[in-house]
């Protein structure tokens, strides 16, 4: 019941957010197959001194790929390669992300769009699909080609069907998780060759607009890099009579300019991307740069200053942003280029995210081990439930009876457990739990596992490097900071602050833990021939000795005659004379 | 002249011996309960008490956890941890066979569903039952051996000079006790019991099967054999010795043209197959699905889990070329069953020794052997103590087996924990251990055949020229 509520909330929140942005557009009459493109860059100085830049490119297209008998062949802004994939494989929703580095929640707070290290792909198929596994396999191979990534390594052994953690983010309340496939490749290394095809999906490519900033030599010289594609169906208008498709391309990057700039907390667009902005993408209906200035002016100064300010509640916190609208000529000033500059004046306080999770492997030796997942609830007085999802490869044999969940050194029994044990070489373990986190607590989830010895051909080329286990996913509705804040220092009308606004009282967060690196026992790869020979020898010794005893009989050993006597006997036999003995 | 003197002296001895047999026979004819109560009850009780104490102490010590994680003692088929896991899965509403952790049979789940809290007692009692069943079986067998020896002597079937090969009641008196002791105090059995390996239960079923067979109850024997087969497939090969035993007991000659032979064979086969069908059907109704068939028997045959154990399969199939995997898994599995028919032909007069041979072959060549399996056939060794004089390399074999048992944990530690050795070290030891076992079994087989040969042909064989002859296999 709580899960349903959680997912409903999530869907509603997302719908609400989308409706907010689309209110103005709903006034214009909807033309057939209308499409539009928006681009946006959010820059947020982090308390650790790092800079978080988040690009979002959104293409909306008022058409339906999945309608019967309607073949869509005219593409304008929406990338054709993806459109064809969606219609061919009857994809309802597709989310794919490539991440290099690990998002440090404790230092950086929550990201706008979370993603696990490596590649993550989750897809909701349309419920008319009969062979979901077949479609999934083909889809991963096609996407592998589109994004130049090793997504073709996704097969049944690392695919799961989460029952509660991943709900559709777009239209439709599909709950049958038979049509959902989720897989991660924690080992995937993201680099330039993944960025180039991603940029090609943009209507302006990297020629104009915000995308000119995406230069790989800078983007990959960063602490964290994540690029993603999210496709989902959304409403065309407020009445929601027909469907539109939304493609969101996001790219998040965290620069560590603090150490690179000799301890000076100072950055500019040019320093970060080695480019400045000169124009918006001509195809974009809106093109904006937001800078988070919630802590301004105490901590830093921003130039050039802008009169445009915007307030929004993001991830449960009320933030203020300076807005630079690239579609307006005055933004670029006299130099015809925009180079945002920001100087820090002091140190910020450590931000404590309300929800945080980490994971590690305990134990020594190559026989057994224990996975520890630690989830922190830093809210001072509210408990909230989280959904924990673990997908563990089959070669770590989990023992579910050793599962313990403890909070505040007391047993915390999960109210919902969905466990699907692994099948050797066929499917991974899937463990989903709904855990209530007490306020201001640390909850530890442990489960023991045994390491399997694999066939020698099943090891990776560097077997002693270890095997990766994908991140755990913690999904939760976290109570909002806005609702938590009872002593209002900001000017707010009194009538707005007595009962917290419901939409703002909690927000959905997904936290990914670290992937694990687990060593497995290895056979000696150099001697398959020797092993086959030696084992067969021992079996043959057994067979031989039994065969001997079974087929032969005991006889008195009569020594054979010397050669001379035998020859003599031969002659004697011919002559018919008695033989010698 | 010499010959006749020798013969007369010999005759005298044989008569004396027969008198001895008579006394033994009168002794044996007393009721079993009385017999147990008077002579053997005390040492047997003492043995049971000692065995139970050792197990109870070990269960309470910190060693129990260490032992239950040893790969030599538990295999994926019979680890207690996996039984608990299966029960936990059942509690979660997941079929235990949907994963690849649980490979026990459905009846086992239901046994432990009710007794999981008393598991330690169950395992101790099981060991006691096995020992008792072995004790009584060997006692029955010894009586049988004695009776036959007497008839053979009376009908002059034995060679004259093989007196020292004959078995006397005195030396046979303590053999059942020794067998029980070999089982109960064998470190392998103790380890297996303390690790709560369900191998102990399989051993009990096989021991009870042997007991029922030797007592002549064809129905119970068939049921227990079906149960043993149901548990781990391989005891299927014990069908042949059991059948031979019953035929011999009922004086039915093994003749394919005789209807009485076929009648009894079909009767016994029907009992066996019938109970197998009933047990399997019962499992189906308990669980409502056939999932256990691939999960238990498919797992035994295809050997997907390559966790190291004391057997020959794990490293062989970890290193096998993918192309030949199916071929070799067929070869290795056929190897276990292959010896049944030739052994049955060779040993058709000696079904009990055939049972021993079969159990030993199963425990060497099965896909997931543990030390518990080894302990079962080793318990029979005192029953063949009269073969000792013909064993060729018992010293070597004992040394090999002892050294290997000590080296297993050492090399495991070096490979898995210290990281200073690799898998080849452990593999080498498993290879040597199996080599030792093969040598041991082959040696006993040789000794048994040789004794039989001497019984008919005389102990001191002469060549044609009168010099002392050496016996060779030709």
Coordinates of N, CA and C in Angstrom, one line a residue, chain A residues 364-369 394 397-403 413 417-427 429 431 448-459 520-559 581, chain B residues 69-71 81-82 84-85 88-89 92 94-101 295 299 304-308 312-322 325 328 332 335 338-339 342-343 346 357 361 365 392 412 415-417 422-424 427 431 434-435 438-439 441-443 445-446 449-450 453 461-465 469-474:
Chain A
X364 N 36.6 -11.6 4.7 CA 37.9 -11.8 4.0 C 37.9 -13.1 3.4
X365 N 38.9 -13.4 2.6 CA 38.9 -14.6 1.9 C 38.0 -14.7 0.7
X366 N 38.1 -15.7 -0.1 CA 37.4 -15.8 -1.3 C 36.2 -16.8 -1.2
X367 N 35.8 -17.2 0.0 CA 34.7 -18.1 0.1 C 33.4 -17.5 0.3
X368 N 33.3 -16.6 1.3 CA 32.1 -16.0 1.7 C 32.3 -14.5 1.8
X369 N 31.2 -13.8 2.1 CA 31.3 -12.4 2.3 C 30.0 -11.9 2.7
X394 N 24.5 -13.6 -10.4 CA 24.3 -15.0 -9.9 C 25.5 -15.6 -9.2
X397 N 26.2 -16.0 -4.5 CA 25.0 -16.7 -4.0 C 24.5 -16.1 -2.7
X398 N 23.4 -15.4 -2.8 CA 22.9 -14.7 -1.6 C 22.2 -15.7 -0.7
X399 N 22.3 -15.5 0.6 CA 21.5 -16.4 1.5 C 20.5 -15.4 2.2
X400 N 19.3 -15.5 1.7 CA 18.3 -14.5 2.2 C 18.0 -14.7 3.6
X401 N 18.2 -15.9 4.2 CA 17.9 -16.1 5.6 C 18.9 -15.4 6.5
X402 N 20.0 -14.9 5.9 CA 20.9 -14.1 6.7 C 20.7 -12.6 6.6
X403 N 19.6 -12.3 5.9 CA 19.3 -10.8 5.8 C 18.9 -10.2 7.1
X413 N 12.1 -4.8 10.9 CA 11.6 -5.8 9.9 C 11.0 -5.0 8.7
X417 N 8.9 -7.4 1.3 CA 10.2 -8.0 0.7 C 9.8 -8.7 -0.6
X418 N 10.4 -8.4 -1.7 CA 10.3 -9.1 -2.9 C 11.6 -9.7 -3.2
X419 N 11.7 -11.0 -3.2 CA 13.0 -11.6 -3.5 C 12.9 -12.6 -4.6
X420 N 13.7 -12.5 -5.6 CA 13.7 -13.5 -6.7 C 15.1 -14.0 -6.7
X421 N 15.3 -15.3 -6.3 CA 16.7 -15.9 -6.3 C 17.2 -16.0 -7.7
X422 N 18.5 -16.1 -7.7 CA 19.2 -16.2 -9.0 C 19.1 -17.6 -9.5
X423 N 19.2 -17.7 -10.9 CA 19.4 -19.0 -11.5 C 20.8 -19.0 -12.1
X424 N 21.6 -20.0 -11.8 CA 23.0 -20.0 -12.3 C 23.0 -19.8 -13.8
X425 N 23.7 -18.8 -14.2 CA 23.9 -18.4 -15.7 C 22.7 -18.0 -16.4
X426 N 21.6 -17.7 -15.6 CA 20.4 -17.3 -16.3 C 19.8 -16.0 -15.8
X427 N 19.8 -15.8 -14.5 CA 19.3 -14.5 -14.1 C 19.9 -14.1 -12.7
X429 N 20.1 -12.2 -8.8 CA 19.2 -12.1 -7.7 C 18.5 -10.7 -7.7
X431 N 16.4 -8.2 -5.1 CA 15.9 -8.1 -3.7 C 15.4 -6.7 -3.6
X448 N 24.5 -12.1 3.6 CA 25.7 -12.9 3.3 C 25.6 -13.5 2.0
X449 N 26.8 -13.8 1.4 CA 26.8 -14.4 0.1 C 28.0 -15.4 0.0
X450 N 27.9 -16.3 -0.9 CA 29.0 -17.2 -1.2 C 29.5 -16.9 -2.6
X451 N 30.8 -17.0 -2.7 CA 31.4 -16.7 -4.1 C 31.5 -18.0 -4.8
X452 N 31.0 -18.0 -6.1 CA 31.1 -19.3 -6.9 C 32.4 -19.3 -7.6
X453 N 32.8 -20.5 -7.9 CA 33.9 -20.7 -8.8 C 33.3 -20.9 -10.2
X454 N 33.7 -20.1 -11.2 CA 33.1 -20.1 -12.5 C 33.9 -21.0 -13.4
X455 N 33.3 -21.3 -14.6 CA 34.1 -22.0 -15.6 C 35.1 -21.0 -16.1
X456 N 36.2 -21.6 -16.6 CA 37.3 -20.7 -16.9 C 37.0 -19.7 -18.0
X457 N 36.0 -20.1 -18.9 CA 35.7 -19.2 -20.0 C 34.7 -18.1 -19.5
X458 N 34.2 -18.2 -18.3 CA 33.2 -17.2 -17.9 C 33.9 -16.0 -17.2
X459 N 35.2 -16.1 -17.0 CA 35.9 -15.0 -16.3 C 36.2 -13.9 -17.3
X520 N 36.5 -13.1 -7.0 CA 36.1 -14.5 -7.0 C 37.3 -15.4 -7.0
X521 N 37.1 -16.6 -6.5 CA 38.2 -17.5 -6.7 C 38.4 -17.8 -8.2
X522 N 39.6 -18.0 -8.6 CA 39.9 -18.3 -10.0 C 40.6 -19.6 -10.1
X523 N 40.2 -20.3 -11.2 CA 41.0 -21.5 -11.5 C 42.3 -21.1 -12.2
X524 N 43.2 -22.0 -12.4 CA 44.4 -21.7 -13.2 C 44.1 -21.7 -14.7
X525 N 44.2 -20.5 -15.3 CA 43.7 -20.4 -16.7 C 44.7 -21.1 -17.7
X526 N 45.9 -21.4 -17.2 CA 46.9 -21.9 -18.1 C 46.9 -23.4 -18.4
X527 N 46.1 -24.1 -17.6 CA 46.2 -25.5 -17.7 C 45.0 -26.4 -17.9
X528 N 44.1 -26.0 -18.8 CA 43.0 -26.9 -19.0 C 43.4 -28.2 -19.5
X529 N 44.4 -28.3 -20.4 CA 44.8 -29.6 -20.9 C 45.3 -30.5 -19.8
X530 N 46.2 -29.9 -18.9 CA 46.7 -30.6 -17.8 C 45.6 -31.2 -16.9
X531 N 44.6 -30.4 -16.6 CA 43.6 -30.8 -15.7 C 42.8 -31.9 -16.4
X532 N 42.5 -31.8 -17.6 CA 41.7 -32.8 -18.3 C 42.5 -34.1 -18.3
X533 N 43.8 -34.0 -18.6 CA 44.6 -35.2 -18.6 C 44.7 -35.9 -17.3
X534 N 45.0 -35.0 -16.2 CA 45.2 -35.6 -14.9 C 44.0 -36.3 -14.4
X535 N 42.9 -35.5 -14.5 CA 41.6 -36.1 -13.9 C 41.3 -37.4 -14.7
X536 N 41.4 -37.3 -16.0 CA 41.1 -38.5 -16.8 C 42.0 -39.7 -16.4
X537 N 43.3 -39.4 -16.0 CA 44.2 -40.4 -15.6 C 43.7 -41.1 -14.4
X538 N 43.2 -40.3 -13.4 CA 42.7 -40.9 -12.2 C 41.5 -41.7 -12.4
X539 N 40.6 -41.2 -13.3 CA 39.4 -42.0 -13.6 C 39.9 -43.3 -14.3
X540 N 40.9 -43.2 -15.2 CA 41.3 -44.4 -15.9 C 42.0 -45.4 -15.0
X541 N 42.7 -44.9 -13.9 CA 43.3 -45.8 -13.0 C 42.2 -46.6 -12.3
X542 N 41.1 -45.9 -11.9 CA 40.0 -46.6 -11.3 C 39.4 -47.6 -12.3
X543 N 39.1 -47.1 -13.5 CA 38.5 -48.0 -14.5 C 39.5 -49.2 -14.8
X544 N 40.7 -48.9 -15.0 CA 41.7 -49.9 -15.3 C 41.8 -51.0 -14.3
X545 N 41.9 -50.6 -13.0 CA 42.1 -51.6 -12.0 C 40.8 -52.5 -11.8
X546 N 39.6 -51.8 -12.0 CA 38.4 -52.6 -11.9 C 38.3 -53.6 -13.1
X547 N 38.7 -53.0 -14.3 CA 38.6 -53.8 -15.5 C 39.5 -55.1 -15.4
X548 N 40.7 -54.8 -14.9 CA 41.7 -55.9 -14.7 C 41.1 -57.0 -13.8
X549 N 40.5 -56.6 -12.7 CA 40.0 -57.6 -11.7 C 38.7 -58.2 -12.2
X550 N 38.0 -57.5 -13.0 CA 36.7 -58.1 -13.5 C 36.9 -59.1 -14.6
X551 N 37.9 -58.8 -15.5 CA 38.0 -59.6 -16.7 C 39.1 -60.8 -16.6
X552 N 40.0 -60.6 -15.7 CA 41.0 -61.6 -15.6 C 40.8 -62.6 -14.4
X553 N 41.4 -63.7 -14.4 CA 41.3 -64.7 -13.3 C 42.7 -64.9 -12.8
X554 N 42.7 -65.5 -11.6 CA 43.9 -65.8 -10.9 C 44.5 -67.1 -11.5
X555 N 45.8 -67.0 -11.8 CA 46.4 -68.2 -12.4 C 47.8 -68.3 -11.8
X556 N 48.3 -69.5 -11.7 CA 49.7 -69.7 -11.2 C 50.6 -69.2 -12.3
X557 N 51.6 -68.5 -11.9 CA 52.5 -67.9 -12.8 C 53.5 -68.9 -13.2
X558 N 53.4 -69.5 -14.5 CA 54.4 -70.4 -15.0 C 55.3 -69.6 -15.9
X559 N 56.6 -69.6 -15.5 CA 57.6 -68.9 -16.3 C 57.6 -69.5 -17.7
X581 N 60.0 -79.6 -21.5 CA 59.4 -78.7 -20.5 C 60.4 -77.9 -19.7
Chain B
X69 N 31.2 -24.7 7.3 CA 31.5 -24.0 6.1 C 32.6 -24.7 5.3
X70 N 33.1 -25.9 5.8 CA 34.1 -26.6 5.0 C 33.6 -27.2 3.8
X71 N 34.3 -27.0 2.7 CA 33.8 -27.5 1.4 C 33.9 -29.0 1.4
X81 N 23.1 -24.9 5.5 CA 22.9 -23.5 5.2 C 21.8 -23.4 4.1
X82 N 21.9 -24.3 3.2 CA 21.0 -24.2 2.0 C 19.6 -24.8 2.4
X84 N 18.3 -24.3 5.4 CA 17.7 -23.1 6.1 C 17.2 -22.1 5.0
X85 N 18.0 -21.9 4.0 CA 17.7 -21.0 3.0 C 16.4 -21.4 2.3
X88 N 13.6 -20.6 4.4 CA 13.4 -19.1 4.4 C 12.7 -18.7 3.2
X89 N 13.0 -19.3 2.0 CA 12.4 -19.0 0.8 C 10.9 -19.4 0.8
X92 N 9.0 -16.9 2.6 CA 8.8 -15.7 1.9 C 7.8 -15.9 0.8
X94 N 8.3 -17.8 -1.8 CA 9.0 -18.1 -3.1 C 9.3 -19.6 -3.1
X95 N 9.1 -20.2 -4.3 CA 9.5 -21.6 -4.4 C 10.9 -21.8 -4.2
X96 N 11.3 -22.7 -3.3 CA 12.8 -22.9 -3.0 C 13.5 -23.3 -4.3
X97 N 12.8 -23.9 -5.2 CA 13.5 -24.4 -6.4 C 13.6 -23.3 -7.5
X98 N 13.0 -22.1 -7.2 CA 13.1 -21.1 -8.2 C 14.5 -20.5 -8.3
X99 N 15.3 -20.7 -7.3 CA 16.7 -20.2 -7.3 C 17.6 -21.4 -7.5
X100 N 18.9 -21.1 -7.4 CA 19.9 -22.2 -7.5 C 20.7 -22.4 -6.2
X101 N 20.0 -22.2 -5.1 CA 20.7 -22.4 -3.9 C 20.2 -23.7 -3.2
X295 N 15.8 -29.3 -10.5 CA 16.6 -28.6 -9.5 C 17.4 -29.6 -8.7
X299 N 20.5 -31.0 -11.4 CA 21.7 -30.4 -10.7 C 22.7 -31.4 -10.5
X304 N 26.3 -28.0 -12.5 CA 26.5 -26.6 -12.8 C 27.3 -25.8 -11.8
X305 N 27.2 -26.3 -10.5 CA 27.9 -25.6 -9.4 C 29.3 -26.2 -9.3
X306 N 30.3 -25.3 -9.5 CA 31.7 -25.8 -9.5 C 32.4 -25.5 -8.2
X307 N 31.7 -25.3 -7.1 CA 32.3 -25.1 -5.8 C 33.2 -26.2 -5.5
X308 N 34.4 -26.0 -5.1 CA 35.4 -27.1 -4.9 C 34.8 -28.1 -3.9
X312 N 36.0 -35.3 -8.2 CA 36.8 -35.1 -9.4 C 36.2 -34.2 -10.3
X313 N 34.9 -33.8 -10.1 CA 34.1 -33.1 -11.1 C 34.5 -31.6 -11.2
X314 N 34.6 -30.9 -10.0 CA 34.6 -29.5 -10.0 C 35.7 -28.8 -10.9
X315 N 36.9 -29.2 -10.7 CA 38.0 -28.5 -11.4 C 38.0 -29.0 -12.8
X316 N 37.6 -30.2 -13.0 CA 37.6 -30.8 -14.4 C 36.6 -30.0 -15.2
X317 N 35.4 -29.7 -14.7 CA 34.4 -29.0 -15.5 C 34.7 -27.5 -15.4
X318 N 35.4 -27.0 -14.4 CA 35.8 -25.6 -14.5 C 36.8 -25.3 -15.6
X319 N 37.6 -26.3 -15.9 CA 38.7 -26.1 -16.9 C 38.3 -26.7 -18.2
X320 N 37.1 -27.3 -18.3 CA 36.7 -28.0 -19.5 C 36.5 -27.0 -20.7
X321 N 36.8 -27.5 -21.9 CA 36.5 -26.7 -23.1 C 35.0 -26.8 -23.3
X322 N 34.4 -25.7 -23.6 CA 33.0 -25.6 -23.7 C 32.4 -26.7 -24.7
X325 N 32.1 -30.2 -23.1 CA 31.4 -30.3 -21.8 C 30.4 -31.4 -21.7
X328 N 31.9 -34.9 -21.8 CA 32.6 -35.4 -20.6 C 31.6 -35.5 -19.4
X332 N 31.5 -39.0 -17.5 CA 31.7 -39.1 -16.0 C 30.5 -39.6 -15.3
X335 N 30.2 -43.3 -16.0 CA 31.3 -44.0 -15.2 C 30.8 -44.5 -13.9
X338 N 28.5 -47.5 -14.6 CA 29.0 -48.4 -15.6 C 29.4 -49.8 -14.9
X339 N 30.0 -49.6 -13.7 CA 30.5 -50.8 -13.1 C 29.5 -51.8 -12.5
X342 N 29.1 -55.4 -14.7 CA 30.2 -56.4 -14.6 C 30.5 -56.8 -13.2
X343 N 30.3 -55.9 -12.2 CA 30.6 -56.2 -10.8 C 29.5 -57.2 -10.4
X346 N 30.5 -60.6 -11.7 CA 31.7 -61.1 -11.0 C 31.4 -61.6 -9.6
X357 N 31.1 -52.5 -2.6 CA 31.8 -52.0 -3.8 C 31.0 -50.8 -4.4
X361 N 32.2 -47.0 -4.9 CA 32.3 -46.4 -6.3 C 31.4 -45.1 -6.4
X365 N 33.0 -41.5 -7.3 CA 32.8 -40.9 -8.6 C 31.6 -40.1 -8.7
X392 N 47.5 -55.4 -0.7 CA 48.8 -55.2 -1.2 C 49.4 -53.8 -0.8
X412 N 43.4 -25.3 1.3 CA 42.3 -24.5 1.1 C 42.6 -23.1 1.7
X415 N 45.0 -21.2 -0.5 CA 44.4 -20.7 -1.8 C 43.4 -19.6 -1.5
X416 N 42.4 -19.8 -0.6 CA 41.3 -18.9 -0.5 C 41.6 -17.7 0.4
X417 N 42.3 -18.0 1.5 CA 42.5 -16.9 2.5 C 43.9 -16.2 2.4
X422 N 47.4 -21.4 -5.4 CA 46.2 -21.3 -6.3 C 45.4 -22.5 -6.3
X423 N 44.4 -22.6 -7.2 CA 43.5 -23.7 -7.2 C 44.2 -25.0 -7.5
X424 N 45.3 -25.0 -8.2 CA 45.9 -26.3 -8.5 C 46.4 -27.1 -7.3
X427 N 43.4 -28.8 -6.0 CA 43.0 -29.8 -7.0 C 43.9 -31.0 -6.9
X431 N 42.8 -34.8 -6.2 CA 43.2 -35.9 -7.1 C 43.8 -37.1 -6.4
X434 N 41.4 -39.0 -4.2 CA 40.5 -40.0 -5.0 C 41.4 -41.1 -5.5
X435 N 42.6 -40.8 -5.8 CA 43.5 -41.9 -6.2 C 43.7 -42.9 -5.1
X438 N 40.5 -45.0 -4.7 CA 40.4 -46.0 -5.8 C 41.3 -47.1 -5.5
X439 N 42.5 -46.8 -5.0 CA 43.5 -47.9 -4.7 C 42.9 -48.8 -3.6
X441 N 39.8 -49.3 -2.7 CA 38.6 -50.1 -3.1 C 39.1 -51.3 -4.0
X442 N 40.0 -50.9 -4.9 CA 40.5 -51.9 -5.8 C 41.3 -53.0 -5.1
X443 N 42.0 -52.5 -4.0 CA 42.8 -53.5 -3.2 C 41.9 -54.5 -2.5
X445 N 38.9 -55.3 -3.4 CA 38.3 -56.1 -4.4 C 39.3 -57.2 -4.8
X446 N 40.5 -56.9 -5.0 CA 41.5 -57.9 -5.3 C 41.7 -58.9 -4.2
X449 N 38.7 -61.3 -4.1 CA 38.7 -62.3 -5.2 C 39.8 -63.3 -5.0
X450 N 40.9 -62.8 -4.4 CA 42.1 -63.7 -4.2 C 41.7 -64.7 -3.1
X453 N 39.6 -67.3 -4.5 CA 40.4 -68.2 -5.3 C 41.2 -69.2 -4.5
X461 N 49.9 -72.8 -3.2 CA 49.9 -73.3 -4.6 C 51.3 -73.7 -5.0
X462 N 51.3 -74.7 -5.8 CA 52.6 -75.2 -6.3 C 52.6 -75.1 -7.8
X463 N 53.8 -74.9 -8.3 CA 54.0 -74.9 -9.8 C 54.0 -76.4 -10.2
X464 N 54.1 -76.6 -11.5 CA 54.1 -78.0 -12.0 C 55.4 -78.7 -11.5
X465 N 56.5 -77.9 -11.4 CA 57.7 -78.5 -10.9 C 57.8 -78.6 -9.4
X469 N 54.4 -71.4 -6.0 CA 54.0 -70.6 -7.1 C 53.5 -69.2 -6.7
X470 N 53.6 -68.3 -7.7 CA 53.1 -67.0 -7.4 C 51.8 -66.9 -8.2
X471 N 50.8 -66.2 -7.6 CA 49.5 -66.1 -8.3 C 49.4 -64.8 -9.0
X472 N 49.1 -64.8 -10.3 CA 49.0 -63.6 -11.1 C 47.6 -63.6 -11.8
X473 N 47.2 -62.4 -12.1 CA 46.0 -62.2 -12.9 C 46.2 -62.3 -14.3
X474 N 45.5 -63.2 -15.0 CA 45.7 -63.4 -16.4 C 44.4 -63.3 -17.1

